[in-house]
Coordinates of C-alpha atoms and ligand atoms in Angstrom, one line a residue:
X789 CA 89.5 49.2 103.3
X790 CA 92.6 49.5 106.2
X791 CA 95.9 49.6 105.2
X792 CA 97.4 50.3 108.5
X793 CA 95.3 50.7 111.4
X794 CA 96.4 53.2 114.6
X795 CA 98.3 51.5 117.2
X796 CA 96.0 50.4 119.9
X797 CA 96.0 50.6 123.9
X798 CA 94.9 48.6 126.7
X799 CA 92.1 49.4 129.1
X800 CA 92.7 49.2 132.8
X801 CA 90.8 51.0 135.4
X802 CA 89.1 53.5 133.2
X803 CA 92.5 54.6 131.4
X804 CA 93.9 53.7 128.0
X805 CA 97.6 52.7 128.3
X806 CA 100.4 51.0 126.5
X807 CA 102.9 48.4 127.7
X808 CA 106.7 48.0 127.7
X809 CA 106.6 46.6 124.3
X810 CA 104.1 45.7 121.4
X811 CA 103.4 43.0 118.9
X812 CA 102.5 43.1 115.3
X813 CA 99.1 42.1 114.1
X814 CA 99.0 40.8 110.5
X815 CA 96.3 41.2 107.9
X816 CA 95.9 37.6 106.9
X817 CA 94.7 38.4 103.1
X818 CA 98.1 40.0 102.4
X819 CA 100.6 39.1 105.1
X820 CA 101.0 42.8 105.7
X821 CA 101.2 44.6 109.4
X822 CA 97.7 46.0 110.3
X823 CA 98.9 47.6 113.4
X824 CA 100.8 47.0 116.9
X825 CA 99.0 46.0 120.3
X826 CA 100.6 46.4 123.6
X827 CA 102.1 43.0 124.7
X828 CA 100.8 43.1 128.4
X829 CA 102.4 40.9 130.8
X830 CA 101.8 40.0 134.2
X831 CA 102.1 43.4 135.6
X832 CA 99.5 44.8 133.4
X833 CA 97.2 41.5 134.3
X834 CA 97.7 42.2 138.0
X835 CA 96.6 45.8 137.2
X836 CA 93.6 45.0 135.4
X837 CA 92.2 42.2 138.1
X838 CA 92.8 44.6 140.8
X839 CA 90.8 47.3 139.1
X840 CA 88.0 44.9 138.2
X841 CA 87.9 43.6 141.9
X842 CA 87.7 47.2 143.4
X843 CA 84.9 48.2 140.9
X844 CA 83.1 45.1 142.2
X845 CA 83.9 45.3 145.6
X846 CA 83.5 48.9 146.1
X847 CA 81.0 50.6 143.7
X848 CA 77.2 50.2 143.2
X849 CA 77.9 48.7 139.7
X850 CA 76.8 45.1 141.1
X851 CA 73.6 46.5 142.6
X852 CA 72.6 49.3 140.5
X853 CA 70.2 47.5 137.9
X854 CA 69.3 51.1 136.1
X855 CA 73.2 52.2 135.8
X856 CA 73.7 48.9 134.1
X857 CA 70.9 49.0 131.8
X858 CA 71.8 52.7 130.7
X859 CA 75.3 51.7 130.2
X860 CA 74.2 48.5 127.9
X861 CA 72.2 50.8 126.2
X862 CA 74.9 53.3 125.4
X863 CA 77.3 50.5 124.5
X864 CA 74.6 49.4 122.2
X865 CA 74.4 52.9 120.4
X866 CA 78.3 53.4 120.2
X867 CA 78.7 50.2 118.5
X868 CA 75.9 51.0 115.9
X869 CA 77.6 54.4 115.5
X870 CA 81.3 53.0 115.2
X871 CA 80.0 50.1 113.2
X872 CA 81.9 51.0 109.8
X873 CA 85.1 51.4 111.8
X874 CA 84.8 48.0 113.5
X875 CA 83.9 46.4 110.0
X876 CA 87.2 47.6 108.4
X877 CA 89.4 46.5 111.3
X878 CA 87.3 43.1 111.4
X879 CA 88.0 42.6 107.6
X880 CA 91.5 43.5 107.8
X881 CA 92.7 41.8 111.0
X882 CA 90.4 38.9 111.1
X883 CA 90.3 38.1 107.1
X884 CA 86.3 37.9 107.7
X885 CA 84.7 38.6 104.4
X886 CA 82.5 41.7 104.1
X887 CA 79.6 39.4 103.9
X888 CA 80.3 37.9 107.2
X889 CA 80.4 41.0 108.9
X890 CA 76.9 41.6 108.0
X891 CA 76.1 38.8 110.1
X892 CA 78.0 36.6 112.9
X893 CA 81.1 38.7 112.6
X894 CA 79.5 42.2 113.5
X895 CA 76.1 43.2 113.1
X896 CA 74.6 40.0 114.8
X897 CA 76.7 40.7 117.8
X898 CA 76.0 44.4 118.2
X899 CA 72.3 43.1 118.2
X900 CA 73.2 40.7 121.1
X901 CA 73.9 44.1 123.1
X902 CA 70.7 45.3 122.3
X903 CA 68.8 42.0 123.5
X904 CA 70.8 42.1 126.9
X905 CA 69.9 45.7 127.4
X906 CA 66.2 44.9 126.7
X907 CA 66.3 42.0 128.9
X908 CA 67.7 43.6 132.1
X909 CA 64.7 45.7 133.2
X910 CA 62.2 42.5 132.9
X911 CA 64.7 39.7 134.2
X912 CA 63.3 38.6 137.7
X913 CA 66.3 38.4 139.8
X914 CA 64.3 37.1 142.7
X915 CA 61.8 34.1 143.2
X916 CA 59.9 33.6 146.2
X917 CA 59.8 30.1 147.7
X918 CA 56.7 30.5 149.7
X919 CA 56.3 29.5 153.8
X920 CA 57.7 26.0 154.9
X921 CA 57.1 24.7 158.5
X922 CA 60.3 23.4 160.3
X923 CA 61.1 22.9 164.0
X924 CA 57.8 24.0 165.0
X925 CA 57.8 27.6 163.4
X926 CA 56.9 28.9 159.9
X927 CA 59.6 30.0 157.4
X928 CA 59.3 32.4 154.7
X929 CA 62.1 31.7 151.8
X930 CA 63.0 33.2 149.0
X931 CA 65.9 33.1 146.2
X932 CA 67.7 36.3 144.9
X933 CA 70.2 36.1 141.9
X934 CA 73.4 38.3 142.4
X935 CA 76.2 39.1 140.3
X936 CA 78.9 36.3 140.3
X937 CA 81.9 38.5 140.7
X938 CA 85.3 39.4 138.7
X939 CA 85.2 37.5 135.3
X940 CA 88.1 36.8 133.2
X941 CA 87.1 36.5 129.7
X942 CA 89.5 34.8 127.2
X943 CA 88.5 34.6 123.6
X944 CA 90.0 32.8 120.2
X945 CA 91.0 34.6 117.0
X946 CA 87.9 33.7 114.6
X947 CA 84.8 35.6 115.6
X948 CA 86.6 38.2 118.4
X949 CA 83.9 40.7 118.6
X950 CA 81.0 38.0 118.5
X951 CA 82.7 36.1 121.2
X952 CA 83.8 39.3 123.2
X953 CA 80.5 40.5 123.2
X954 CA 78.6 37.2 124.3
X955 CA 80.8 37.1 127.0
X956 CA 80.8 41.0 128.3
X957 CA 77.4 41.7 127.6
X958 CA 75.9 39.1 129.9
X959 CA 78.6 39.4 132.4
X960 CA 77.9 43.2 132.7
X961 CA 74.0 42.8 132.7
X962 CA 74.4 40.3 135.5
X963 CA 76.4 42.9 137.4
X964 CA 79.9 41.6 137.0
X965 CA 83.1 43.2 136.4
X966 CA 85.5 42.0 133.5
X967 CA 88.8 41.5 132.4
X968 CA 88.6 40.6 128.8
X969 CA 91.8 39.4 127.1
X970 CA 91.9 39.0 123.2
X971 CA 93.7 36.5 121.2
X972 CA 97.2 37.0 120.1
X973 CA 96.2 36.9 116.5
X974 CA 93.6 39.5 116.7
X975 CA 94.2 42.0 119.5
X976 CA 93.4 44.9 117.8
X977 CA 89.7 44.6 117.2
X978 CA 89.3 43.6 121.1
X979 CA 91.4 46.9 121.9
X980 CA 89.1 48.7 119.8
X981 CA 86.2 47.5 121.7
X982 CA 87.8 48.5 124.9
X983 CA 88.7 51.9 123.2
X984 CA 84.8 52.6 122.5
X985 CA 83.9 51.7 125.9
X986 CA 86.4 54.1 127.7
X987 CA 85.6 57.1 125.4
X988 CA 81.9 56.7 124.8
X989 CA 80.1 55.1 127.5
X990 CA 79.6 55.7 131.3
X991 CA 80.6 52.3 132.3
X992 CA 82.8 53.2 135.3
X993 CA 86.4 52.6 135.6
X994 CA 87.5 49.1 136.3
X995 CA 84.2 47.5 135.3
X996 CA 85.6 46.6 131.9
X997 CA 89.4 46.0 131.3
X998 CA 90.8 45.0 128.1
X999 CA 94.3 43.4 127.6
X1000 CA 96.3 42.2 124.9
X1001 CA 99.0 39.7 124.8
X1002 CA 101.4 37.7 122.5
X1003 CA 101.8 34.7 124.9
X1004 CA 99.8 32.6 127.3
X1005 CA 101.4 34.0 130.5
X1006 CA 98.4 36.7 131.0
X1007 CA 95.7 34.0 130.3
X1008 CA 97.3 31.9 132.8
X1009 CA 97.4 34.5 135.5
X1010 CA 94.0 35.2 134.8
X1011 CA 92.7 31.7 135.3
X1012 CA 94.7 31.2 138.7
X1013 CA 94.3 34.6 140.3
X1014 CA 92.3 34.2 143.6
X1015 CA 90.7 37.8 142.9
X1016 CA 89.0 36.3 139.9
X1017 CA 85.7 34.3 140.4
X1018 CA 84.5 33.3 137.0
X1019 CA 86.3 32.2 133.8
X1020 CA 84.8 32.3 130.6
X1021 CA 86.8 30.8 128.0
X1022 CA 86.3 30.2 124.2
X1023 CA 88.8 28.4 122.3
X1024 CA 90.3 24.9 121.6
X1025 CA 89.7 22.2 123.9
X1026 CA 93.2 21.4 124.5
X1027 CA 93.2 25.0 126.1
X1028 CA 90.3 24.5 127.6
X1029 CA 91.4 21.3 129.3
X1030 CA 94.4 23.6 130.8
X1031 CA 92.2 26.2 131.9
X1032 CA 89.6 24.0 133.9
X1033 CA 92.9 22.3 135.5
X1034 CA 94.2 26.0 136.1
X1035 CA 91.2 27.2 137.7
X1036 CA 90.5 24.3 140.1
X1037 CA 93.1 25.6 142.4
X1038 CA 90.9 28.3 143.4
X1039 CA 87.6 26.5 142.5
X1040 CA 86.3 29.1 140.1
X1041 CA 83.4 28.8 138.2
X1042 CA 84.4 28.0 134.7
X1043 CA 82.5 28.2 131.3
X1044 CA 84.1 26.8 128.4
X1045 CA 83.0 26.9 124.6
X1046 CA 85.2 24.7 122.9
X1047 CA 85.9 22.9 119.6
X1048 CA 83.8 20.9 117.5
X1049 CA 83.4 18.0 114.9
X1050 CA 79.9 18.6 113.8
X1051 CA 77.9 16.0 111.9
X1052 CA 75.4 17.0 109.0
X1053 CA 73.2 13.9 108.4
X1054 CA 71.6 13.5 105.0
X1055 CA 68.9 10.8 105.1
X1056 CA 67.9 8.9 102.0
X1057 CA 64.9 10.9 101.1
X1058 CA 66.3 14.5 101.6
X1059 CA 66.8 16.8 98.7
X1060 CA 70.4 16.0 97.9
X1061 CA 71.1 19.2 96.0
X1062 CA 69.8 21.6 98.9
X1063 CA 72.0 19.5 101.6
X1064 CA 75.1 19.5 99.4
X1065 CA 74.9 23.1 98.8
X1066 CA 74.4 23.8 102.5
X1067 CA 77.2 21.4 103.4
X1068 CA 79.7 23.0 100.8
X1069 CA 79.0 26.6 101.7
X1070 CA 78.9 26.2 105.1
X1071 CA 82.4 24.1 105.5
X1072 CA 83.8 27.1 103.7
X1073 CA 82.3 29.9 105.8
X1074 CA 85.3 32.1 107.2
X1075 CA 87.4 29.5 105.6
X1076 CA 86.2 27.0 108.0
X1077 CA 87.4 28.8 110.8
X1078 CA 84.1 28.2 113.1
X1079 CA 83.3 26.1 116.2
X1080 CA 80.0 24.9 114.9
X1081 CA 80.3 24.4 111.3
X1082 CA 79.3 20.9 110.3
X1083 CA 82.8 19.3 109.0
X1084 CA 81.7 15.6 108.7
X1085 CA 79.0 14.8 105.9
X1086 CA 77.2 11.8 106.7
X1087 CA 75.8 10.1 103.4
X1088 CA 73.9 6.9 102.7
X1089 CA 76.5 4.6 101.2
X1090 CA 74.3 4.1 98.2
X1091 CA 74.1 7.9 97.5
X1092 CA 77.9 8.6 98.4
X1093 CA 79.4 9.4 94.8
X1094 CA 76.1 11.4 93.7
X1095 CA 76.2 13.8 96.9
X1096 CA 80.2 14.2 96.5
X1097 CA 79.6 15.2 93.0
X1098 CA 76.9 17.7 94.0
X1099 CA 79.3 19.0 96.9
X1100 CA 82.1 19.3 94.7
X1101 CA 80.2 21.4 92.0
X1102 CA 79.0 23.5 95.1
X1103 CA 82.4 24.2 96.2
X1104 CA 83.6 25.2 92.6
X1105 CA 81.2 28.2 93.1
X1106 CA 82.5 29.6 96.2
X1107 CA 84.1 33.1 95.4
X1108 CA 87.1 33.0 97.2
X1109 CA 89.4 36.3 97.4
X1110 CA 89.6 39.7 99.0
X1111 CA 87.6 39.7 102.1
X1112 CA 87.1 43.4 101.6
X1113 CA 85.2 42.6 98.3
X1114 CA 81.4 42.2 99.1
X1115 CA 81.1 39.6 96.4
X1116 CA 83.8 37.2 98.4
X1117 CA 82.3 34.4 100.4
X1118 CA 85.7 32.8 101.5
X1119 CA 88.7 34.7 102.6
X1120 CA 92.3 33.3 104.1
X1121 CA 93.0 31.4 107.1
X1122 CA 94.3 33.4 110.0
X1123 CA 98.1 32.6 109.7
X1124 CA 100.8 30.7 107.9
X1125 CA 100.8 28.6 111.0
X1126 CA 97.0 27.7 110.9
X1127 CA 97.6 26.8 107.0
X1128 CA 100.5 24.6 107.6
X1129 CA 98.3 22.8 110.1
X1130 CA 95.4 22.3 107.7
X1131 CA 97.6 21.1 104.9
X1132 CA 99.3 18.5 107.1
X1133 CA 95.8 17.2 108.3
X1134 CA 94.7 16.8 104.7
X1135 CA 97.7 15.3 104.0
X1136 CA 97.5 12.7 106.6
X1137 CA 93.9 12.2 105.9
X1138 CA 94.8 11.1 102.2
X1139 CA 97.9 8.7 103.6
X1140 CA 94.7 7.2 105.9
X1141 CA 92.8 6.3 102.6
X1142 CA 90.3 9.3 101.9
X1143 CA 89.9 10.3 98.4
X1144 CA 91.0 14.0 97.6
X1145 CA 88.0 15.1 95.3
X1146 CA 89.2 19.0 95.1
X1147 CA 91.3 21.1 97.0
X1148 CA 94.1 20.2 99.3
X1149 CA 96.4 22.8 98.5
X1150 CA 97.5 26.4 99.3
X1151 CA 96.7 28.9 97.0
X1152 CA 99.4 30.9 95.0
X1153 CA 99.9 34.6 96.0
X1154 CA 99.8 36.8 99.2
X1155 CA 98.0 35.8 102.2
X1156 CA 97.2 32.4 103.8
X1157 CA 94.5 31.1 101.5
X1158 CA 93.7 27.5 101.3
X1159 CA 91.6 26.1 98.4
X1160 CA 88.3 24.4 99.2
X1161 CA 88.8 20.9 100.0
X1162 CA 86.4 17.9 99.7
X1163 CA 87.5 14.6 101.1
X1164 CA 85.3 11.5 100.0
X1165 CA 85.1 7.9 101.5
X1166 CA 86.3 9.1 105.1
X1167 CA 86.9 6.4 107.6
X1168 CA 84.7 7.6 110.6
X1169 CA 87.5 6.7 112.8
X1170 CA 90.3 8.4 111.2
X1171 CA 92.0 11.7 112.4
X1172 CA 90.4 13.7 109.9
X1173 CA 87.1 12.6 110.9
X1174 CA 88.0 12.9 114.8
X1175 CA 90.0 16.0 115.1
X1176 CA 89.0 19.7 114.4
X1177 CA 90.7 21.1 111.4
X1178 CA 89.7 24.8 111.4
X1179 CA 90.4 25.2 107.7
X1180 CA 87.8 24.9 104.7
X1181 CA 87.9 20.9 104.9
X1182 CA 84.8 18.6 104.5
X1183 CA 85.0 15.1 105.0
X1184 CA 82.2 12.9 103.4
X1185 CA 81.5 9.7 105.6
X1186 CA 79.4 6.8 104.1
X1187 CA 77.0 5.2 106.5
X1188 CA 74.9 2.1 106.1
X1189 CA 71.1 2.2 106.4
X1190 CA 70.1 0.3 109.5
X1191 CA 66.4 0.4 111.0
X1192 CA 65.7 4.1 112.4
X1193 CA 68.6 5.7 111.0
X1194 CA 70.8 3.9 113.7
X1195 CA 73.9 3.8 111.4
X1196 CA 73.9 7.6 110.9
X1197 CA 73.2 8.4 114.6
X1198 CA 76.0 6.0 115.7
X1199 CA 78.7 7.8 113.3
X1200 CA 77.5 11.2 114.2
X1201 CA 77.8 10.3 117.8
X1202 CA 81.3 8.8 117.5
X1203 CA 83.1 11.9 118.6
X1204 CA 84.6 13.5 121.5
X1205 CA 82.8 16.7 120.6
X1206 CA 79.3 17.6 120.7
X1207 CA 78.8 21.3 119.9
X1208 CA 76.2 21.3 116.8
X1209 CA 74.6 19.4 114.0
X1210 CA 72.5 19.3 111.1
X1211 CA 70.1 17.0 109.6
X1212 CA 68.3 16.6 105.9
X1213 CA 65.2 14.5 105.3
X1214 CA 61.7 15.1 103.4
X1215 CA 60.1 14.1 106.9
X1216 CA 60.5 16.8 109.3
X1217 CA 59.5 14.2 112.0
X1218 CA 62.1 11.6 110.7
X1219 CA 64.8 14.5 111.0
X1220 CA 63.8 15.6 114.4
X1221 CA 64.1 12.0 115.5
X1222 CA 67.6 11.9 114.4
X1223 CA 68.5 15.2 115.9
X1224 CA 67.2 14.2 119.5
X1225 CA 69.5 11.2 119.3
X1226 CA 72.7 13.3 118.4
X1227 CA 74.4 14.4 121.6
X1228 CA 75.0 18.1 120.8
X1229 CA 74.2 21.6 122.0
X1230 CA 72.2 22.9 118.9
X1231 CA 70.8 21.4 115.6
X1232 CA 69.9 22.8 112.1
X1233 CA 66.9 20.8 110.6
X1234 CA 66.5 21.1 106.9
X1235 CA 68.6 24.0 106.9
X1236 CA 67.0 25.9 109.9
X1237 CA 68.7 28.6 111.8
X1238 CA 68.9 28.3 115.4
X1239 CA 71.4 31.1 116.0
X1240 CA 70.0 34.1 117.4
X1241 CA 70.5 36.4 120.6
X1242 CA 67.9 34.6 122.6
X1243 CA 69.0 31.0 121.6
X1244 CA 71.3 29.5 124.1
X1245 CA 74.4 28.1 122.5
X1246 CA 77.2 25.5 123.7
X1247 CA 78.2 22.0 123.8
X1248 CA 77.8 18.9 125.0
X1249 CA 80.9 16.7 125.8
X1250 CA 84.3 17.9 125.2
X1251 CA 82.9 20.8 123.2
X1252 CA 82.2 22.7 126.5
X1253 CA 80.3 23.6 129.7
X1254 CA 77.7 26.1 130.0
X1255 CA 75.4 27.9 127.5
X1256 CA 76.3 31.5 125.8
X1257 CA 73.5 33.9 124.7
X1258 CA 69.8 34.0 126.0
X1259 CA 68.7 33.7 129.4
X1260 CA 70.9 30.9 130.1
X1261 CA 73.9 33.2 129.1
X1262 CA 73.0 35.9 131.6
X1263 CA 72.7 33.1 134.5
X1264 CA 76.4 31.9 133.6
X1265 CA 77.2 35.0 135.5
X1266 CA 74.7 35.0 138.5
X1267 CA 75.1 33.2 141.7
X1268 CA 72.2 32.0 143.7
X1269 CA 71.4 33.2 147.3
X1270 CA 68.6 31.6 149.3
X1271 CA 66.8 33.3 152.3
X1272 CA 64.9 32.1 155.1
X1273 CA 63.2 34.1 157.8
X1274 CA 61.2 33.1 160.7
X1275 CA 57.4 34.2 159.5
X1276 CA 55.4 36.1 161.9
Ligands
NAD1926 P1 93.2 28.7 121.5 O1 92.6 27.9 122.4 O2 94.5 28.7 120.8 O3 93.2 30.3 122.0 C1 92.2 30.7 122.8 C2 92.7 31.9 123.7 O4 93.5 31.3 124.8 C3 93.7 32.9 123.2 O5 93.3 34.1 123.6 C4 94.8 32.3 123.7 O6 96.0 33.5 124.2 C5 94.4 31.8 125.2 N1 95.4 30.8 126.0 C6 96.1 29.9 125.4 N2 96.8 29.5 126.4 C7 96.0 29.6 127.3 C8 96.3 29.3 128.8 N3 97.1 28.0 129.0 N4 95.6 29.8 129.7 C9 94.7 30.9 129.6 N5 94.5 31.3 128.0 C10 95.3 30.7 127.3 O7 92.2 28.7 120.1 P2 92.2 29.6 118.9 O8 93.3 28.9 118.1 O9 92.4 31.0 119.2 O10 90.7 29.4 118.4 C11 90.3 28.2 117.9 C12 89.6 27.4 118.6 O11 88.3 28.0 119.2 C13 89.0 26.3 118.2 O12 89.1 24.8 118.6 C14 87.6 26.6 117.9 O13 86.5 25.5 117.7 C15 87.3 27.2 119.3 N6 86.0 28.2 119.3 C16 85.0 27.6 120.0 C17 83.9 28.3 120.0 C18 82.6 28.0 120.6 O14 81.9 28.8 120.9 N7 82.5 26.6 121.0 C19 83.9 29.5 119.1 C20 84.7 30.0 118.4 C21 86.0 29.1 118.4

């Protein structure tokens, strides 16, 4: 358990250094200072981008696949060796429960590095297109995939290591160089990643640069800078819109993983108990601070009250408390600011006519805890059903049966977002038929898990552009060049 972490450093051109000023990072479970991060400004960002540009343009990184495979292998081993240090920092700074560090917060992302390290030697970077005839001659053609260039990677606070590794690992595998910026609320764990890279791997200077900054100026510079070729961003949809606009001036390739308002559909033949437990526990995973959580529970109107009771029973059994305690399932929200936002949205939902079944209040004591909250009878057009909350709040929305489950599908699709979804039914065929008609990038059927290093992850509509993880995740960082030569 970390009381006070050592102050961390930026990584620029292979060197660890500070900035003129620092800013504090808080432990969300206590409100105490965990440590301090350098507050990089435009000068540090310029230096990091210049280093990444130089490493891309003047070293063999982009073309030496063996070097990259060896470095990814080293990075994987380093992360495994320093796993406990990263776990303690993730618990202290992110407020992520110990249980979650065994999965998506830490151990699974380390597995993603292994997966890309293993993919690299087998991935086909070129493809033969055969011979074509044109203008009276024969032409042999082929396609080569090459690194897209300098990548600006900007990440949010909620799963900092998972999201950082989901970006930098395929970018490095592709042969790109990277400037990674951590989130203002969780800079230390991202800087720790940079320090491990600098001190324990042969990744050449300038290939990975890591920044922390308390404001938006560094991110704005990274998304407008002419020396950056690709922006990969995970965060809120409003910030994603700004980044897309900012990157348009230099026509950068933009990859966006944004917000979600995913629906879990319970069909009338489903196991209500199983679906309700899944909905309750999922809505409180990392205190609701997950983009792919199903925060809308769509239930047949005739079974609304029965399912609401089951979900409320599930929420009452969620162990909330100190994230360092391995028995705890739900920890705090990241900040008082986030807790105020969540509380205000719940209050407006009740004013809009939703029934508050449980929760709806801050928890007493230190830290930024909010009670697991259930809202029933929610209007599908209301703010709470349309906007992302990013807190432990589940909205139950009744739907009316229509032929072919069309009522549920219509409400599920009544969203600007399209990140994920879930469906429960006694009939897998009926469930898949519903899943196919809902516009989202991932889907869970009867509790099935789709999340793994080889599974593309990303959103439809305003949940984003592109896919992370899997082969698709690598190809986000590759350019395609087509060759033609007159055949003999
Ligand atoms: P945020 O949008 O407030 O910030 C994300 C990052 O963008 C931070 O590093 C921030 O400093 C930076 N930033 C802010 N303004 C910028 C600008 N103008 N230019 C460049 N960078 C800028 O998001 P957050 O509150 O940290 O994270 C929560 C959000 O992230 C939620 O909306 C959540 O759904 C989303 N998220 C999405 C996924 C996904 O895979 N789709 C995963 C995790 C989180």
